[in-house]
Amino acid sequence: MDINQLLRKNIQDLKPYSSARDEYTGEAMVFLDANENPFNQPYNRYPDPLQRALKEKIADLKKVDSNTIFLGNGSDEPIDLLIRAFCEPGKDNIVTMNPTYGMYQVAADISGVEIRKVSLTSEFQLDTTALLAATDENTKLIFLCSPNNPTGNSLNKEDMLKIVETFKGLLIVDEAYIDFAPGKSLLPELGSFDNLVVLQTFSKAWGMAGIRLGMAFASVQIIGILNKIKYPYNLNILTQQKALELLDQHEQVIDWVKLLIAERDEMTTELQKLPFVVEVYPSDANFLLVRMYDARGIYEYLVEEGIIVRDRSKVHLCDDSLRITVGSKEENITLLTTLKNLI
Ligand code: PMP
């Protein structure tokens, strides 16, 4: 597939901004090229625009080549960049599933790009026939999310592979919650499909939502396009430093994930015992979608008690459902005790 053929014409023709540090090679001792202030080191310097040190470490961890990685200000950044690179406003369109993460729609709306939403089945799985039928010659991107937000389940791998094999545009699989679903990532498939993009993030299992660091994995060509249109210094020095530190202690993340999965299972059992809970849907993520009688009433009661969960009761296929993040043991006990007081 010729990815360049899919690109918007203005992006094909774009001459990207060239930052001061891109314009020389070799070792340097004195930097008088970027109008920085010599005081207040090391924050006086612009960060590495391509975050090379950080990408090397992530490449080791994920067992991919570092030039197949794009790093962004959260994974929301590559979502937006992919739309802006490939979709001509008012002409091209995007296909996604319903329900799913809301930013695909928001980013498409901001860019003035049509988004077509295809319902999941009642098991929250893909209807691959309907999804492919919703595409036409102007469909540039398909966004899937696995494990899915807000339903919590992983999509069937064979369904996603069928789509990437058949579709003539890019398939983007958002794996923000993949660390809670070991063995289910499409990352090992990257080498087989030059139209596949996998998104992951440091915001969930890594516990670093505050530093804003998201990853896109794709062919060298797609990564080159994202690099071409991003803000030159999209990741600040503090984010890069903090991520490097945590990557050195990644056993800690494995422990957090184990703990959160154990808590998720415990919460599932306890929530199922409550008389007003209809169903706790199986989850591969760090949250549970819970169907209950009078979800809105329970949501408002919890807010009054100072506990905030996410009301998804107006979302397609999620009638009467709240989305509850798995917190610390103490937080989860507080939630359960507060809910038991309703009985
Ligand atoms: N994808 C999904 C499915 C999410 O649920 C979220 C955040 N809630 C994101 C992406 C955004 O992640 P980030 O913090 O990396 O921008």
CSV table of C-alpha atoms and ligand atoms in Angstrom, one decimal:
chain,number,residue,atom,x,y,z
A,1,MET,CA,0.0,0.0,0.0
A,2,ASP,CA,1.3,3.5,-0.9
A,3,ILE,CA,0.7,5.4,2.3
A,4,ASN,CA,1.6,8.7,0.6
A,5,GLN,CA,-1.4,8.2,-1.8
A,6,LEU,CA,-3.6,8.4,1.3
A,7,LEU,CA,-2.1,11.7,2.6
A,8,ARG,CA,-3.8,15.1,2.1
A,9,LYS,CA,-2.2,17.0,-0.7
A,10,ASN,CA,-1.1,19.9,1.5
A,11,ILE,CA,0.7,17.4,3.8
A,12,GLN,CA,2.4,15.7,0.9
A,13,ASP,CA,3.7,19.1,-0.2
A,14,LEU,CA,4.5,20.4,3.2
A,15,LYS,CA,8.0,21.6,4.0
A,16,PRO,CA,8.3,21.0,7.7
A,17,TYR,CA,9.7,23.5,10.3
A,18,SER,CA,13.4,22.9,10.7
A,19,SER,CA,14.5,23.5,14.3
A,20,ALA,CA,17.9,24.8,15.2
A,21,ARG,CA,19.1,21.4,16.5
A,22,ASP,CA,18.1,19.6,13.3
A,23,GLU,CA,20.5,21.6,11.1
A,24,TYR,CA,23.9,20.3,12.2
A,25,THR,CA,25.5,16.9,12.8
A,26,GLY,CA,28.4,16.1,15.1
A,27,GLU,CA,29.4,17.0,18.6
A,28,ALA,CA,29.0,20.5,19.8
A,29,MET,CA,30.1,22.4,23.0
A,30,VAL,CA,28.6,25.8,22.5
A,31,PHE,CA,25.0,26.3,21.6
A,32,LEU,CA,24.3,29.8,20.3
A,33,ASP,CA,21.8,28.7,17.7
A,34,ALA,CA,18.3,28.7,19.3
A,35,ASN,CA,18.2,32.0,21.2
A,36,GLU,CA,18.1,30.2,24.5
A,37,ASN,CA,19.1,31.7,27.8
A,38,PRO,CA,22.5,30.5,29.1
A,39,PHE,CA,21.1,30.5,32.8
A,40,ASN,CA,18.8,28.1,34.5
A,41,GLN,CA,20.3,24.8,33.2
A,42,PRO,CA,19.1,22.3,32.2
A,43,TYR,CA,15.7,23.8,31.6
A,44,ASN,CA,17.1,26.6,29.5
A,45,ARG,CA,17.5,24.2,26.6
A,46,TYR,CA,14.9,23.1,24.1
A,47,PRO,CA,14.2,19.4,24.5
A,48,ASP,CA,15.2,16.8,21.9
A,49,PRO,CA,12.5,17.1,19.2
A,50,LEU,CA,12.6,13.4,18.5
A,51,GLN,CA,13.1,12.2,22.1
A,52,ARG,CA,15.8,9.7,21.1
A,53,ALA,CA,16.9,8.5,24.5
A,54,LEU,CA,13.3,7.8,25.6
A,55,LYS,CA,12.5,6.0,22.3
A,56,GLU,CA,15.5,3.7,22.7
A,57,LYS,CA,14.2,2.6,26.2
A,58,ILE,CA,10.7,2.1,24.9
A,59,ALA,CA,12.0,0.2,21.9
A,60,ASP,CA,13.8,-2.2,24.3
A,61,LEU,CA,10.8,-2.7,26.4
A,62,LYS,CA,8.3,-3.2,23.6
A,63,LYS,CA,10.7,-5.1,21.4
A,64,VAL,CA,10.2,-2.8,18.4
A,65,ASP,CA,12.6,-0.6,16.4
A,66,SER,CA,12.9,2.9,17.8
A,67,ASN,CA,12.1,4.5,14.4
A,68,THR,CA,8.6,2.8,14.5
A,69,ILE,CA,7.7,4.9,17.6
A,70,PHE,CA,6.1,8.3,17.7
A,71,LEU,CA,5.7,10.0,21.1
A,72,GLY,CA,3.0,12.6,21.8
A,73,ASN,CA,1.4,14.8,24.4
A,74,GLY,CA,-0.8,11.9,25.5
A,75,SER,CA,-2.2,9.5,22.9
A,76,ASP,CA,-4.7,12.2,22.1
A,77,GLU,CA,-2.0,13.9,20.1
A,78,PRO,CA,-1.4,11.1,17.5
A,79,ILE,CA,-5.2,10.7,17.3
A,80,ASP,CA,-5.5,14.3,16.2
A,81,LEU,CA,-2.4,14.3,14.0
A,82,LEU,CA,-3.5,11.2,12.1
A,83,ILE,CA,-6.8,12.9,11.3
A,84,ARG,CA,-5.1,16.1,10.2
A,85,ALA,CA,-2.6,14.3,8.0
A,86,PHE,CA,-4.9,11.9,6.2
A,87,CYS,CA,-8.5,13.4,6.2
A,88,GLU,CA,-9.5,16.3,3.9
A,89,PRO,CA,-12.2,18.3,5.7
A,90,GLY,CA,-15.5,18.1,4.0
A,91,LYS,CA,-14.5,15.3,1.8
A,92,ASP,CA,-12.9,12.3,3.6
A,93,ASN,CA,-14.4,10.3,6.4
A,94,ILE,CA,-13.5,8.1,9.4
A,95,VAL,CA,-15.2,5.0,10.5
A,96,THR,CA,-15.3,3.9,14.2
A,97,MET,CA,-17.3,1.7,16.5
A,98,ASN,CA,-20.1,2.7,18.9
A,99,PRO,CA,-19.7,3.0,21.8
A,100,THR,CA,-16.1,3.9,22.2
A,101,TYR,CA,-13.7,6.5,23.4
A,102,GLY,CA,-15.1,10.0,22.7
A,103,MET,CA,-11.9,11.7,21.4
A,104,TYR,CA,-12.1,10.2,17.9
A,105,GLN,CA,-15.4,12.0,17.4
A,106,VAL,CA,-14.2,15.3,19.0
A,107,ALA,CA,-10.9,15.3,17.0
A,108,ALA,CA,-12.8,14.6,13.8
A,109,ASP,CA,-15.4,17.3,14.5
A,110,ILE,CA,-12.6,19.8,15.2
A,111,SER,CA,-11.1,19.0,11.9
A,112,GLY,CA,-14.5,19.1,10.1
A,113,VAL,CA,-14.2,15.5,9.1
A,114,GLU,CA,-17.2,13.2,8.9
A,115,ILE,CA,-17.2,10.3,11.4
A,116,ARG,CA,-19.3,7.2,10.8
A,117,LYS,CA,-20.2,5.2,13.9
A,118,VAL,CA,-21.0,1.5,13.6
A,119,SER,CA,-22.7,-0.2,16.5
A,120,LEU,CA,-21.0,-3.0,18.3
A,121,THR,CA,-22.9,-6.2,18.8
A,122,SER,CA,-24.8,-6.9,22.0
A,123,GLU,CA,-21.7,-8.7,23.2
A,124,PHE,CA,-19.7,-5.5,22.6
A,125,GLN,CA,-17.8,-7.1,19.7
A,126,LEU,CA,-17.2,-5.8,16.1
A,127,ASP,CA,-19.7,-6.4,13.4
A,128,THR,CA,-16.9,-6.6,10.8
A,129,THR,CA,-19.4,-6.8,7.8
A,130,ALA,CA,-21.2,-3.7,8.9
A,131,LEU,CA,-18.0,-1.9,9.7
A,132,LEU,CA,-16.5,-2.5,6.3
A,133,ALA,CA,-19.8,-1.7,4.6
A,134,ALA,CA,-19.7,1.7,6.2
A,135,THR,CA,-16.4,2.5,4.4
A,136,ASP,CA,-16.2,4.1,1.0
A,137,GLU,CA,-13.5,5.4,-1.3
A,138,ASN,CA,-13.2,8.5,0.9
A,139,THR,CA,-12.7,6.5,4.2
A,140,LYS,CA,-9.1,7.1,5.2
A,141,LEU,CA,-9.0,5.9,8.8
A,142,ILE,CA,-10.8,3.3,11.0
A,143,PHE,CA,-10.4,3.8,14.7
A,144,LEU,CA,-10.9,0.7,17.0
A,145,CYS,CA,-10.3,0.6,20.7
A,146,SER,CA,-9.3,-2.7,22.4
A,147,PRO,CA,-9.8,-3.1,25.4
A,148,ASN,CA,-12.6,-0.7,24.7
A,149,ASN,CA,-13.6,2.3,26.7
A,150,PRO,CA,-16.4,2.3,28.2
A,151,THR,CA,-17.3,-1.4,27.7
A,152,GLY,CA,-14.0,-2.8,29.1
A,153,ASN,CA,-13.7,-5.8,26.8
A,154,SER,CA,-11.1,-6.7,24.3
A,155,LEU,CA,-12.1,-7.0,20.7
A,156,ASN,CA,-11.6,-10.4,18.9
A,157,LYS,CA,-8.1,-10.3,17.3
A,158,GLU,CA,-9.3,-12.2,14.2
A,159,ASP,CA,-11.9,-9.5,13.6
A,160,MET,CA,-9.3,-6.7,13.8
A,161,LEU,CA,-6.9,-8.6,11.5
A,162,LYS,CA,-9.7,-9.1,9.0
A,163,ILE,CA,-10.3,-5.4,8.9
A,164,VAL,CA,-6.6,-4.5,8.5
A,165,GLU,CA,-6.3,-7.0,5.7
A,166,THR,CA,-9.3,-5.8,3.8
A,167,PHE,CA,-9.4,-2.0,4.4
A,168,LYS,CA,-7.5,0.2,2.0
A,169,GLY,CA,-6.8,3.0,4.5
A,170,LEU,CA,-5.2,3.0,7.9
A,171,LEU,CA,-6.5,0.9,10.8
A,172,ILE,CA,-5.7,2.6,14.2
A,173,VAL,CA,-6.1,0.3,17.2
A,174,ASP,CA,-6.1,2.2,20.5
A,175,GLU,CA,-4.6,0.0,23.2
A,176,ALA,CA,-4.7,2.5,26.1
A,177,TYR,CA,-5.7,-0.3,28.5
A,178,ILE,CA,-3.6,-3.1,27.0
A,179,ASP,CA,-1.3,-3.6,30.0
A,180,PHE,CA,-4.4,-5.0,31.8
A,181,ALA,CA,-5.0,-7.5,29.0
A,182,PRO,CA,-1.7,-9.4,28.6
A,183,GLY,CA,-1.2,-11.2,25.3
A,184,LYS,CA,-3.9,-9.3,23.4
A,185,SER,CA,-1.8,-6.5,21.8
A,186,LEU,CA,-1.6,-6.2,18.0
A,187,LEU,CA,2.0,-4.8,18.4
A,188,PRO,CA,3.5,-8.1,17.2
A,189,GLU,CA,1.5,-7.8,13.9
A,190,LEU,CA,3.0,-4.4,13.0
A,191,GLY,CA,5.6,-5.9,10.8
A,192,SER,CA,3.0,-7.6,8.7
A,193,PHE,CA,0.8,-4.6,7.9
A,194,ASP,CA,2.0,-1.2,6.7
A,195,ASN,CA,-1.5,0.3,7.3
A,196,LEU,CA,-1.6,-0.6,11.0
A,197,VAL,CA,-1.1,2.0,13.8
A,198,VAL,CA,-1.2,0.9,17.5
A,199,LEU,CA,-1.7,3.5,20.2
A,200,GLN,CA,-0.6,3.1,23.8
A,201,THR,CA,-0.2,5.4,26.7
A,202,PHE,CA,1.7,6.1,29.9
A,203,SER,CA,-1.6,7.4,31.5
A,204,LYS,CA,-3.1,4.1,32.7
A,205,ALA,CA,-1.0,1.1,33.9
A,206,TRP,CA,2.1,3.4,34.1
A,207,GLY,CA,0.3,5.8,36.5
A,208,MET,CA,1.6,8.9,34.7
A,209,ALA,CA,-1.5,10.6,33.2
A,210,GLY,CA,-0.2,13.9,34.6
A,211,ILE,CA,3.0,14.0,32.5
A,212,ARG,CA,1.1,13.5,29.2
A,213,LEU,CA,2.9,10.8,27.3
A,214,GLY,CA,1.3,8.7,24.6
A,215,MET,CA,2.8,6.4,22.0
A,216,ALA,CA,2.0,5.5,18.4
A,217,PHE,CA,3.6,2.5,16.8
A,218,ALA,CA,3.6,2.1,13.0
A,219,SER,CA,5.7,1.7,9.9
A,220,VAL,CA,8.7,4.0,9.5
A,221,GLN,CA,6.8,5.9,6.8
A,222,ILE,CA,3.7,6.7,9.0
A,223,ILE,CA,6.0,7.7,11.9
A,224,GLY,CA,7.8,10.0,9.5
A,225,ILE,CA,4.5,11.7,8.5
A,226,LEU,CA,3.6,12.3,12.2
A,227,ASN,CA,7.0,13.7,12.9
A,228,LYS,CA,6.7,16.0,9.9
A,229,ILE,CA,3.5,17.7,11.2
A,230,LYS,CA,3.9,17.6,15.0
A,231,TYR,CA,4.9,20.7,17.0
A,232,PRO,CA,8.7,20.7,16.9
A,233,TYR,CA,9.1,20.3,20.6
A,234,ASN,CA,5.9,18.5,21.5
A,235,LEU,CA,7.3,16.7,24.6
A,236,ASN,CA,8.9,18.8,27.3
A,237,ILE,CA,12.1,18.0,29.2
A,238,LEU,CA,10.3,17.2,32.5
A,239,THR,CA,8.1,14.6,30.8
A,240,GLN,CA,11.0,13.0,29.1
A,241,GLN,CA,13.1,12.8,32.3
A,242,LYS,CA,10.2,11.5,34.4
A,243,ALA,CA,9.4,8.8,31.9
A,244,LEU,CA,13.0,7.7,31.6
A,245,GLU,CA,13.1,7.3,35.4
A,246,LEU,CA,10.0,5.2,35.5
A,247,LEU,CA,11.1,3.0,32.6
A,248,ASP,CA,14.1,2.1,34.8
A,249,GLN,CA,11.7,0.8,37.5
A,250,HIS,CA,9.1,-0.9,35.3
A,251,GLU,CA,8.8,-4.0,37.6
A,252,GLN,CA,6.8,-1.6,39.8
A,253,VAL,CA,4.3,-1.2,37.0
A,254,ILE,CA,4.0,-5.0,36.7
A,255,ASP,CA,3.2,-5.1,40.5
A,256,TRP,CA,0.6,-2.3,40.1
A,257,VAL,CA,-1.1,-4.1,37.3
A,258,LYS,CA,-1.3,-7.3,39.3
A,259,LEU,CA,-2.8,-5.5,42.2
A,260,LEU,CA,-5.3,-3.7,40.1
A,261,ILE,CA,-6.4,-6.8,38.3
A,262,ALA,CA,-6.9,-8.5,41.7
A,263,GLU,CA,-8.9,-5.5,42.9
A,264,ARG,CA,-11.0,-5.5,39.7
A,265,ASP,CA,-11.9,-9.2,40.3
A,266,GLU,CA,-12.7,-8.5,44.0
A,267,MET,CA,-14.9,-5.5,43.0
A,268,THR,CA,-16.7,-7.6,40.4
A,269,THR,CA,-17.6,-10.2,43.1
A,270,GLU,CA,-18.7,-7.6,45.6
A,271,LEU,CA,-20.7,-5.4,43.2
A,272,GLN,CA,-22.6,-8.5,41.9
A,273,LYS,CA,-23.9,-9.1,45.4
A,274,LEU,CA,-25.7,-5.7,45.5
A,275,PRO,CA,-29.4,-6.1,44.8
A,276,PHE,CA,-29.6,-3.1,42.5
A,277,VAL,CA,-26.7,-4.3,40.3
A,278,VAL,CA,-28.0,-6.0,37.2
A,279,GLU,CA,-24.7,-6.9,35.5
A,280,VAL,CA,-21.0,-6.3,35.9
A,281,TYR,CA,-19.6,-6.7,32.4
A,282,PRO,CA,-16.3,-8.6,32.1
A,283,SER,CA,-13.3,-6.3,31.9
A,284,ASP,CA,-9.8,-6.4,30.4
A,285,ALA,CA,-9.2,-2.9,31.6
A,286,ASN,CA,-8.8,-1.0,34.9
A,287,PHE,CA,-12.5,-0.1,35.1
A,288,LEU,CA,-15.8,-1.9,35.3
A,289,LEU,CA,-19.0,-1.1,33.4
A,290,VAL,CA,-21.8,-1.9,35.8
A,291,ARG,CA,-25.5,-2.0,34.8
A,292,MET,CA,-27.9,-1.2,37.6
A,293,TYR,CA,-31.4,-0.1,38.4
A,294,ASP,CA,-31.6,3.7,38.5
A,295,ALA,CA,-27.9,4.3,37.5
A,296,ARG,CA,-28.5,8.1,37.3
A,297,GLY,CA,-29.9,8.1,40.9
A,298,ILE,CA,-27.0,6.1,42.2
A,299,TYR,CA,-24.5,8.3,40.4
A,300,GLU,CA,-26.1,11.4,42.1
A,301,TYR,CA,-26.1,9.7,45.5
A,302,LEU,CA,-22.4,8.9,45.1
A,303,VAL,CA,-21.6,12.5,44.1
A,304,GLU,CA,-23.3,13.7,47.3
A,305,GLU,CA,-21.1,11.3,49.2
A,306,GLY,CA,-18.0,12.7,47.5
A,307,ILE,CA,-17.4,9.7,45.2
A,308,ILE,CA,-17.2,10.4,41.5
A,309,VAL,CA,-17.8,7.7,38.9
A,310,ARG,CA,-18.7,8.1,35.3
A,311,ASP,CA,-22.3,8.1,34.3
A,312,ARG,CA,-22.5,6.3,30.9
A,313,SER,CA,-26.3,5.6,31.1
A,314,LYS,CA,-27.1,7.8,28.1
A,315,VAL,CA,-24.4,6.1,25.9
A,316,HIS,CA,-25.4,3.7,23.1
A,317,LEU,CA,-25.6,0.0,24.4
A,318,CYS,CA,-24.8,1.3,28.0
A,319,ASP,CA,-28.3,2.1,29.3
A,320,ASP,CA,-28.4,2.3,33.0
A,321,SER,CA,-24.6,1.8,33.3
A,322,LEU,CA,-21.9,3.5,35.4
A,323,ARG,CA,-18.3,3.2,34.6
A,324,ILE,CA,-16.2,2.7,37.7
A,325,THR,CA,-12.4,3.0,37.8
A,326,VAL,CA,-10.6,0.4,39.9
A,327,GLY,CA,-8.9,2.5,42.6
A,328,SER,CA,-6.7,1.6,45.6
A,329,LYS,CA,-8.0,-1.0,48.1
A,330,GLU,CA,-9.2,1.8,50.4
A,331,GLU,CA,-10.9,3.7,47.7
A,332,ASN,CA,-12.7,0.6,46.5
A,333,ILE,CA,-13.8,-0.3,50.0
A,334,THR,CA,-15.2,3.3,50.5
A,335,LEU,CA,-17.2,2.9,47.3
A,336,LEU,CA,-18.6,-0.5,48.2
A,337,THR,CA,-19.5,0.6,51.8
A,338,THR,CA,-21.2,3.6,50.4
A,339,LEU,CA,-23.2,1.5,47.9
A,340,LYS,CA,-24.1,-1.0,50.7
A,341,ASN,CA,-25.6,1.8,52.7
A,342,LEU,CA,-28.3,2.1,50.0
A,343,ILE,CA,-29.6,-1.4,50.8
B,1,PMP,N1,-7.6,6.1,24.5
B,1,PMP,C1,-8.5,5.7,25.3
B,1,PMP,C2,-9.3,4.5,25.0
B,1,PMP,C3,-8.7,6.3,26.6
B,1,PMP,O1,-9.7,5.9,27.4
B,1,PMP,C4,-7.9,7.5,26.9
B,1,PMP,C5,-8.1,8.3,28.1
B,1,PMP,N2,-9.2,8.1,28.9
B,1,PMP,C6,-7.0,7.9,26.0
B,1,PMP,C7,-6.8,7.2,24.8
B,1,PMP,C8,-6.2,9.1,26.2
B,1,PMP,O2,-5.0,8.9,26.7
B,1,PMP,P1,-3.9,9.9,27.0
B,1,PMP,O3,-3.9,10.3,28.4
B,1,PMP,O4,-2.6,9.1,26.6
B,1,PMP,O5,-4.1,11.1,26.0
